[in-house]
GROMACS .gro file of C-alpha atoms in nm:
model
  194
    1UNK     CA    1   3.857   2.839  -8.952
    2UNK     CA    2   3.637   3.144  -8.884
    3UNK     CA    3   3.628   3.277  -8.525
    4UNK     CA    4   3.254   3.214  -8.540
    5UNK     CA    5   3.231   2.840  -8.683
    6UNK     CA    6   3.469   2.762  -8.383
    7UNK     CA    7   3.259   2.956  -8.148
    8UNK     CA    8   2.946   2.757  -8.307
    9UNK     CA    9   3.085   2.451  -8.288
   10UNK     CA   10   3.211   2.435  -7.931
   11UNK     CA   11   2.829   2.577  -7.822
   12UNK     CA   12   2.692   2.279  -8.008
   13UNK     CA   13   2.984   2.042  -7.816
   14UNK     CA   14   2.839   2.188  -7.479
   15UNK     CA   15   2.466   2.173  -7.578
   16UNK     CA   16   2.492   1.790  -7.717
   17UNK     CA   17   2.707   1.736  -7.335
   18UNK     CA   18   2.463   1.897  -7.146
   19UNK     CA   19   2.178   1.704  -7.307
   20UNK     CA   20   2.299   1.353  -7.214
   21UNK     CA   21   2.345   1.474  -6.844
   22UNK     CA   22   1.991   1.568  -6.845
   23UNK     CA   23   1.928   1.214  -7.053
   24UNK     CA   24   2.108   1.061  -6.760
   25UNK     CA   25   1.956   1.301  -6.473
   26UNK     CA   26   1.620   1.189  -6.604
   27UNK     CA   27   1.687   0.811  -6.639
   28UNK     CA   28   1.842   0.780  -6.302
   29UNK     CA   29   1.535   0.959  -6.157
   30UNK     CA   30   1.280   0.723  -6.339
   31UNK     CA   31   1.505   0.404  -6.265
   32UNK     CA   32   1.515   0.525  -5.888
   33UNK     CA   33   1.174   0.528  -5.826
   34UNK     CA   34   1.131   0.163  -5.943
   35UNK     CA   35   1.268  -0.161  -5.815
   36UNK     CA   36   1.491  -0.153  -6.126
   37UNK     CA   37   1.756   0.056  -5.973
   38UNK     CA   38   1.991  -0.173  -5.827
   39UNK     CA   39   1.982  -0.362  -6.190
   40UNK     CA   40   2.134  -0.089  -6.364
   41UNK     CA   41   2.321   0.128  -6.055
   42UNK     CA   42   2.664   0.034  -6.131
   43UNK     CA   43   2.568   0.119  -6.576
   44UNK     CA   44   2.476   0.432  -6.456
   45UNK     CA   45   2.714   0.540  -6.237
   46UNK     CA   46   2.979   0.428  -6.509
   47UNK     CA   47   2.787   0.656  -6.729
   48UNK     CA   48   2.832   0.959  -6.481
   49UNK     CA   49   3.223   0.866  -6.465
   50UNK     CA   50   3.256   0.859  -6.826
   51UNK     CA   51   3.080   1.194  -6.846
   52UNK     CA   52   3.265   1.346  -6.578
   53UNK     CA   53   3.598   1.245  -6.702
   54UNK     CA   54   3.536   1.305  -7.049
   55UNK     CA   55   3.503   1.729  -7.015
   56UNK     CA   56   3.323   1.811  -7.337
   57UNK     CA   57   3.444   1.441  -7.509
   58UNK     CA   58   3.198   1.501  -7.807
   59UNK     CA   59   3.243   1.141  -7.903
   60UNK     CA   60   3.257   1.002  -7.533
   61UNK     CA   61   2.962   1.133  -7.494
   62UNK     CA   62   2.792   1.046  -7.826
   63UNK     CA   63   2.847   0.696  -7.711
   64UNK     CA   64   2.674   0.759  -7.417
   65UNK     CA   65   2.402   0.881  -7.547
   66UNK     CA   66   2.321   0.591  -7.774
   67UNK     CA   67   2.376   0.360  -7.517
   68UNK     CA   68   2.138   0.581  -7.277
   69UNK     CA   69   1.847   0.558  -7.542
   70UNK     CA   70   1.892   0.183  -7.638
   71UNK     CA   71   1.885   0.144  -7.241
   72UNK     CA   72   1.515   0.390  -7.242
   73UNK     CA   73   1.419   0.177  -7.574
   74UNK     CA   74   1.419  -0.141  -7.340
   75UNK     CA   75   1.235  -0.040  -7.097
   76UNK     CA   76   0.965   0.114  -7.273
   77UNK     CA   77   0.938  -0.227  -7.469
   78UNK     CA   78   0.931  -0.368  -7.120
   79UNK     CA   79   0.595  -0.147  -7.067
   80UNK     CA   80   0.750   0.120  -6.853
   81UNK     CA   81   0.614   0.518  -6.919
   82UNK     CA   82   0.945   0.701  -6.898
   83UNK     CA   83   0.767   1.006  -6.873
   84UNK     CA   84   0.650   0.949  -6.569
   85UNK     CA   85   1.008   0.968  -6.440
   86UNK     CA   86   0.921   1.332  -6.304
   87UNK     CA   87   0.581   1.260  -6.150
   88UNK     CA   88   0.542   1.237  -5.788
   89UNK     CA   89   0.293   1.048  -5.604
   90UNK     CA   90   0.211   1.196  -5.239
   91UNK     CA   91  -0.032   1.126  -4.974
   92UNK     CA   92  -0.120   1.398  -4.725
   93UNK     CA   93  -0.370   1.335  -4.423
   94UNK     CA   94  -0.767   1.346  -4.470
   95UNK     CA   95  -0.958   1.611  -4.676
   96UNK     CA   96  -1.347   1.709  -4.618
   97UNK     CA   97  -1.597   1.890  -4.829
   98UNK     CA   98  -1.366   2.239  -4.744
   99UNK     CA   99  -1.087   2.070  -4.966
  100UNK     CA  100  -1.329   2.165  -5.261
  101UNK     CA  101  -1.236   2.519  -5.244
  102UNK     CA  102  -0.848   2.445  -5.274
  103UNK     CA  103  -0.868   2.254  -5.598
  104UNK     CA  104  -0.915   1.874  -5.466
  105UNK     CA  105  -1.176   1.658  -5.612
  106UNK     CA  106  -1.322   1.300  -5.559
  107UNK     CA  107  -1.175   0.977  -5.650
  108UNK     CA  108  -1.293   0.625  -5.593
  109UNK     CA  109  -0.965   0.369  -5.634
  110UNK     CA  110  -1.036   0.049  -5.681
  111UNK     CA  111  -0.716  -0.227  -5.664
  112UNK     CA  112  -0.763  -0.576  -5.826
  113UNK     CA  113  -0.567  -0.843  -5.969
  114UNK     CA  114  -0.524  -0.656  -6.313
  115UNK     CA  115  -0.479  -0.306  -6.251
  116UNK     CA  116  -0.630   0.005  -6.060
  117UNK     CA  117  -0.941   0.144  -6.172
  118UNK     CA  118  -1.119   0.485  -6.087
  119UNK     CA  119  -1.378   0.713  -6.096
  120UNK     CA  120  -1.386   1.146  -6.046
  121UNK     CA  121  -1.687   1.319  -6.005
  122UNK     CA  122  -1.897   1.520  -5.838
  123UNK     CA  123  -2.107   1.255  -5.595
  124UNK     CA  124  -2.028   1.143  -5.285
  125UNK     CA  125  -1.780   0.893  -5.250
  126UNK     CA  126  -2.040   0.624  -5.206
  127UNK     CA  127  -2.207   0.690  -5.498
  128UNK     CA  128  -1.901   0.666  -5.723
  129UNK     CA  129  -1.818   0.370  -5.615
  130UNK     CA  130  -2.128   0.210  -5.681
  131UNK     CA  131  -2.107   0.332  -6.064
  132UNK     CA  132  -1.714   0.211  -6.045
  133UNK     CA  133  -1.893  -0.124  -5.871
  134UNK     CA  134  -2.154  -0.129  -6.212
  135UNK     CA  135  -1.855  -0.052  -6.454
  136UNK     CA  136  -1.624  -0.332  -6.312
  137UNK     CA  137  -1.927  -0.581  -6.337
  138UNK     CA  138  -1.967  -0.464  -6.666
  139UNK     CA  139  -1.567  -0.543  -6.738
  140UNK     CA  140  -1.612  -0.832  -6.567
  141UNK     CA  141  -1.350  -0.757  -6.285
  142UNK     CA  142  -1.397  -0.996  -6.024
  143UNK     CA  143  -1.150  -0.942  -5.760
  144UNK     CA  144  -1.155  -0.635  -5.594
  145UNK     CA  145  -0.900  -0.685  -5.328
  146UNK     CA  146  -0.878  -0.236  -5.173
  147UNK     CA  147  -1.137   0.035  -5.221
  148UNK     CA  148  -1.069   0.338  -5.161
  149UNK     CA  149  -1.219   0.661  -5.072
  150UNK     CA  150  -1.007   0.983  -5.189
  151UNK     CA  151  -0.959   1.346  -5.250
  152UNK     CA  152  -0.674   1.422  -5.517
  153UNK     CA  153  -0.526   1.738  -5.653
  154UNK     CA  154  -0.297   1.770  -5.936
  155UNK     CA  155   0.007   2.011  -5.885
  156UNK     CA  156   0.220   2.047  -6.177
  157UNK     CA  157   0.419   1.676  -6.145
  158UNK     CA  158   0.271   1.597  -5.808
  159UNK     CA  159  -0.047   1.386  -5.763
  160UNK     CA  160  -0.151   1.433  -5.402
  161UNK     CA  161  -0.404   1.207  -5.234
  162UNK     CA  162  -0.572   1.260  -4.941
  163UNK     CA  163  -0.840   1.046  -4.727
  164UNK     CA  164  -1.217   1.094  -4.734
  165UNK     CA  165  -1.402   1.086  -4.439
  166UNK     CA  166  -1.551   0.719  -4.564
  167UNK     CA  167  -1.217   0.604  -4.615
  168UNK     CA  168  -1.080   0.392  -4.279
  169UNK     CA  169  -0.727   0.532  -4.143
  170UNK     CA  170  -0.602   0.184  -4.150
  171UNK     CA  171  -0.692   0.152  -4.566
  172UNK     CA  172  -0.574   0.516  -4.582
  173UNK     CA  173  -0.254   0.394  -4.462
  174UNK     CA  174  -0.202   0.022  -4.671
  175UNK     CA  175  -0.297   0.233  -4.991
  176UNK     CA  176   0.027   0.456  -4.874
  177UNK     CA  177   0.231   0.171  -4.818
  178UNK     CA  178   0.189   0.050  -5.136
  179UNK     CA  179   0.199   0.359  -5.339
  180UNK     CA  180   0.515   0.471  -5.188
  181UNK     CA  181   0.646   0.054  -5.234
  182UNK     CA  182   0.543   0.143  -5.613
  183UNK     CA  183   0.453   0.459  -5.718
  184UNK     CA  184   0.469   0.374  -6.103
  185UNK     CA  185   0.173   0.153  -6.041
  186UNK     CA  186  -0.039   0.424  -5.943
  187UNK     CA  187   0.120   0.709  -6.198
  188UNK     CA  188   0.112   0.497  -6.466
  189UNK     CA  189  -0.284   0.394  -6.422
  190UNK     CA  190  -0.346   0.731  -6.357
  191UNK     CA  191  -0.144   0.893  -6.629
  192UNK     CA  192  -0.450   1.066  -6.754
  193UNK     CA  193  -0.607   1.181  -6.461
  194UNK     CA  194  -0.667   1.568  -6.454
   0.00000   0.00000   0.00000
């Protein structure tokens, strides 16, 4: 066989190895930042023993692979956004007006039974929740059980939230709770938030 097929071929070996570490990087972030982890921690840390012990197994880690995407296949059928693995959901302190100038706008978050709703724009915070108030009426969402009161900014993967001066410090800090209990909740609902 040619010096370059062999070359060729053991690059493709490497690339198709690499690839299911970064499969596996990426669905042990995702599955670490839901309650799901402890379901599939031992699968997955068989999956990094394989891999390790396997040094360029082309077949080892074919198999792998395929078990790595019917894995991803489930849980998407299950309703989880995969690529939202890579998101991060922070919450830093309270914002004013100033915050304008560094890239933060307003959000109104409303929590009910079925999901989080919002509203960006330009009004004050008590104004955009009035036309989120209208709009949920208009759903007919009845149970509104947290409002809040926010600044966000989008960096890169990171959705930061910060408190308004109407929101309370004690809501400011339940709405952290929860968001750092679940933070899929939030970057999911929020997925197309700019």
């Amino acid at each position: 066989m040619p010096q370059s097929r062999v070359g060729s071929l053991a690059k493709l070996i490497s690339e198709n190895f690499r690839g299911v570490w970064v499969l596996l990087s990426e669905t042990t972030n995702f599955l670490s930042r839901t309650q799901l982890l402890a379901q599939y921690e031992g699968q997955l840390r068989e999956w990094r023993a394989i891999l390790q012990s396997s040094h360029n197994n082309n077949e080892l880690a074919l198999t792998v692979k395929r078990e790595l995407i019917e894995l991803r296949k489930n849980l998407r059928f299950q309703g989880y956004d995969l690529s939202l693995g890579s998101q991060i959901l922070s919450f830093d302190g309270f914002r004013n007006d100033a915050c304008l100038r560094e890239g933060f706008r307003r959000i109104v978050l409303f929590i009910s039974d079925d999901g989080v709703y919002w509203l960006v724009g330009e009004d004050n915070h008590v104004t955009l929740s009035s036309f989120l108030e209208e709009r949920m009426d208009q759903l007919r969402v009845r149970q509104i059980r947290e409002r809040h009161y926010l600044w966000y900014l989008r960096r890169k993967n990171e959705l930061v939230f910060s408190g308004s001066d109407t929101e309370l410090k004690e809501d400011f800090e339940r709405l952290k709770r929860i968001g750092e209990a679940n933070p899929m909740l939030f970057l999911s609902s929020l997925k197309s938030l700019r």
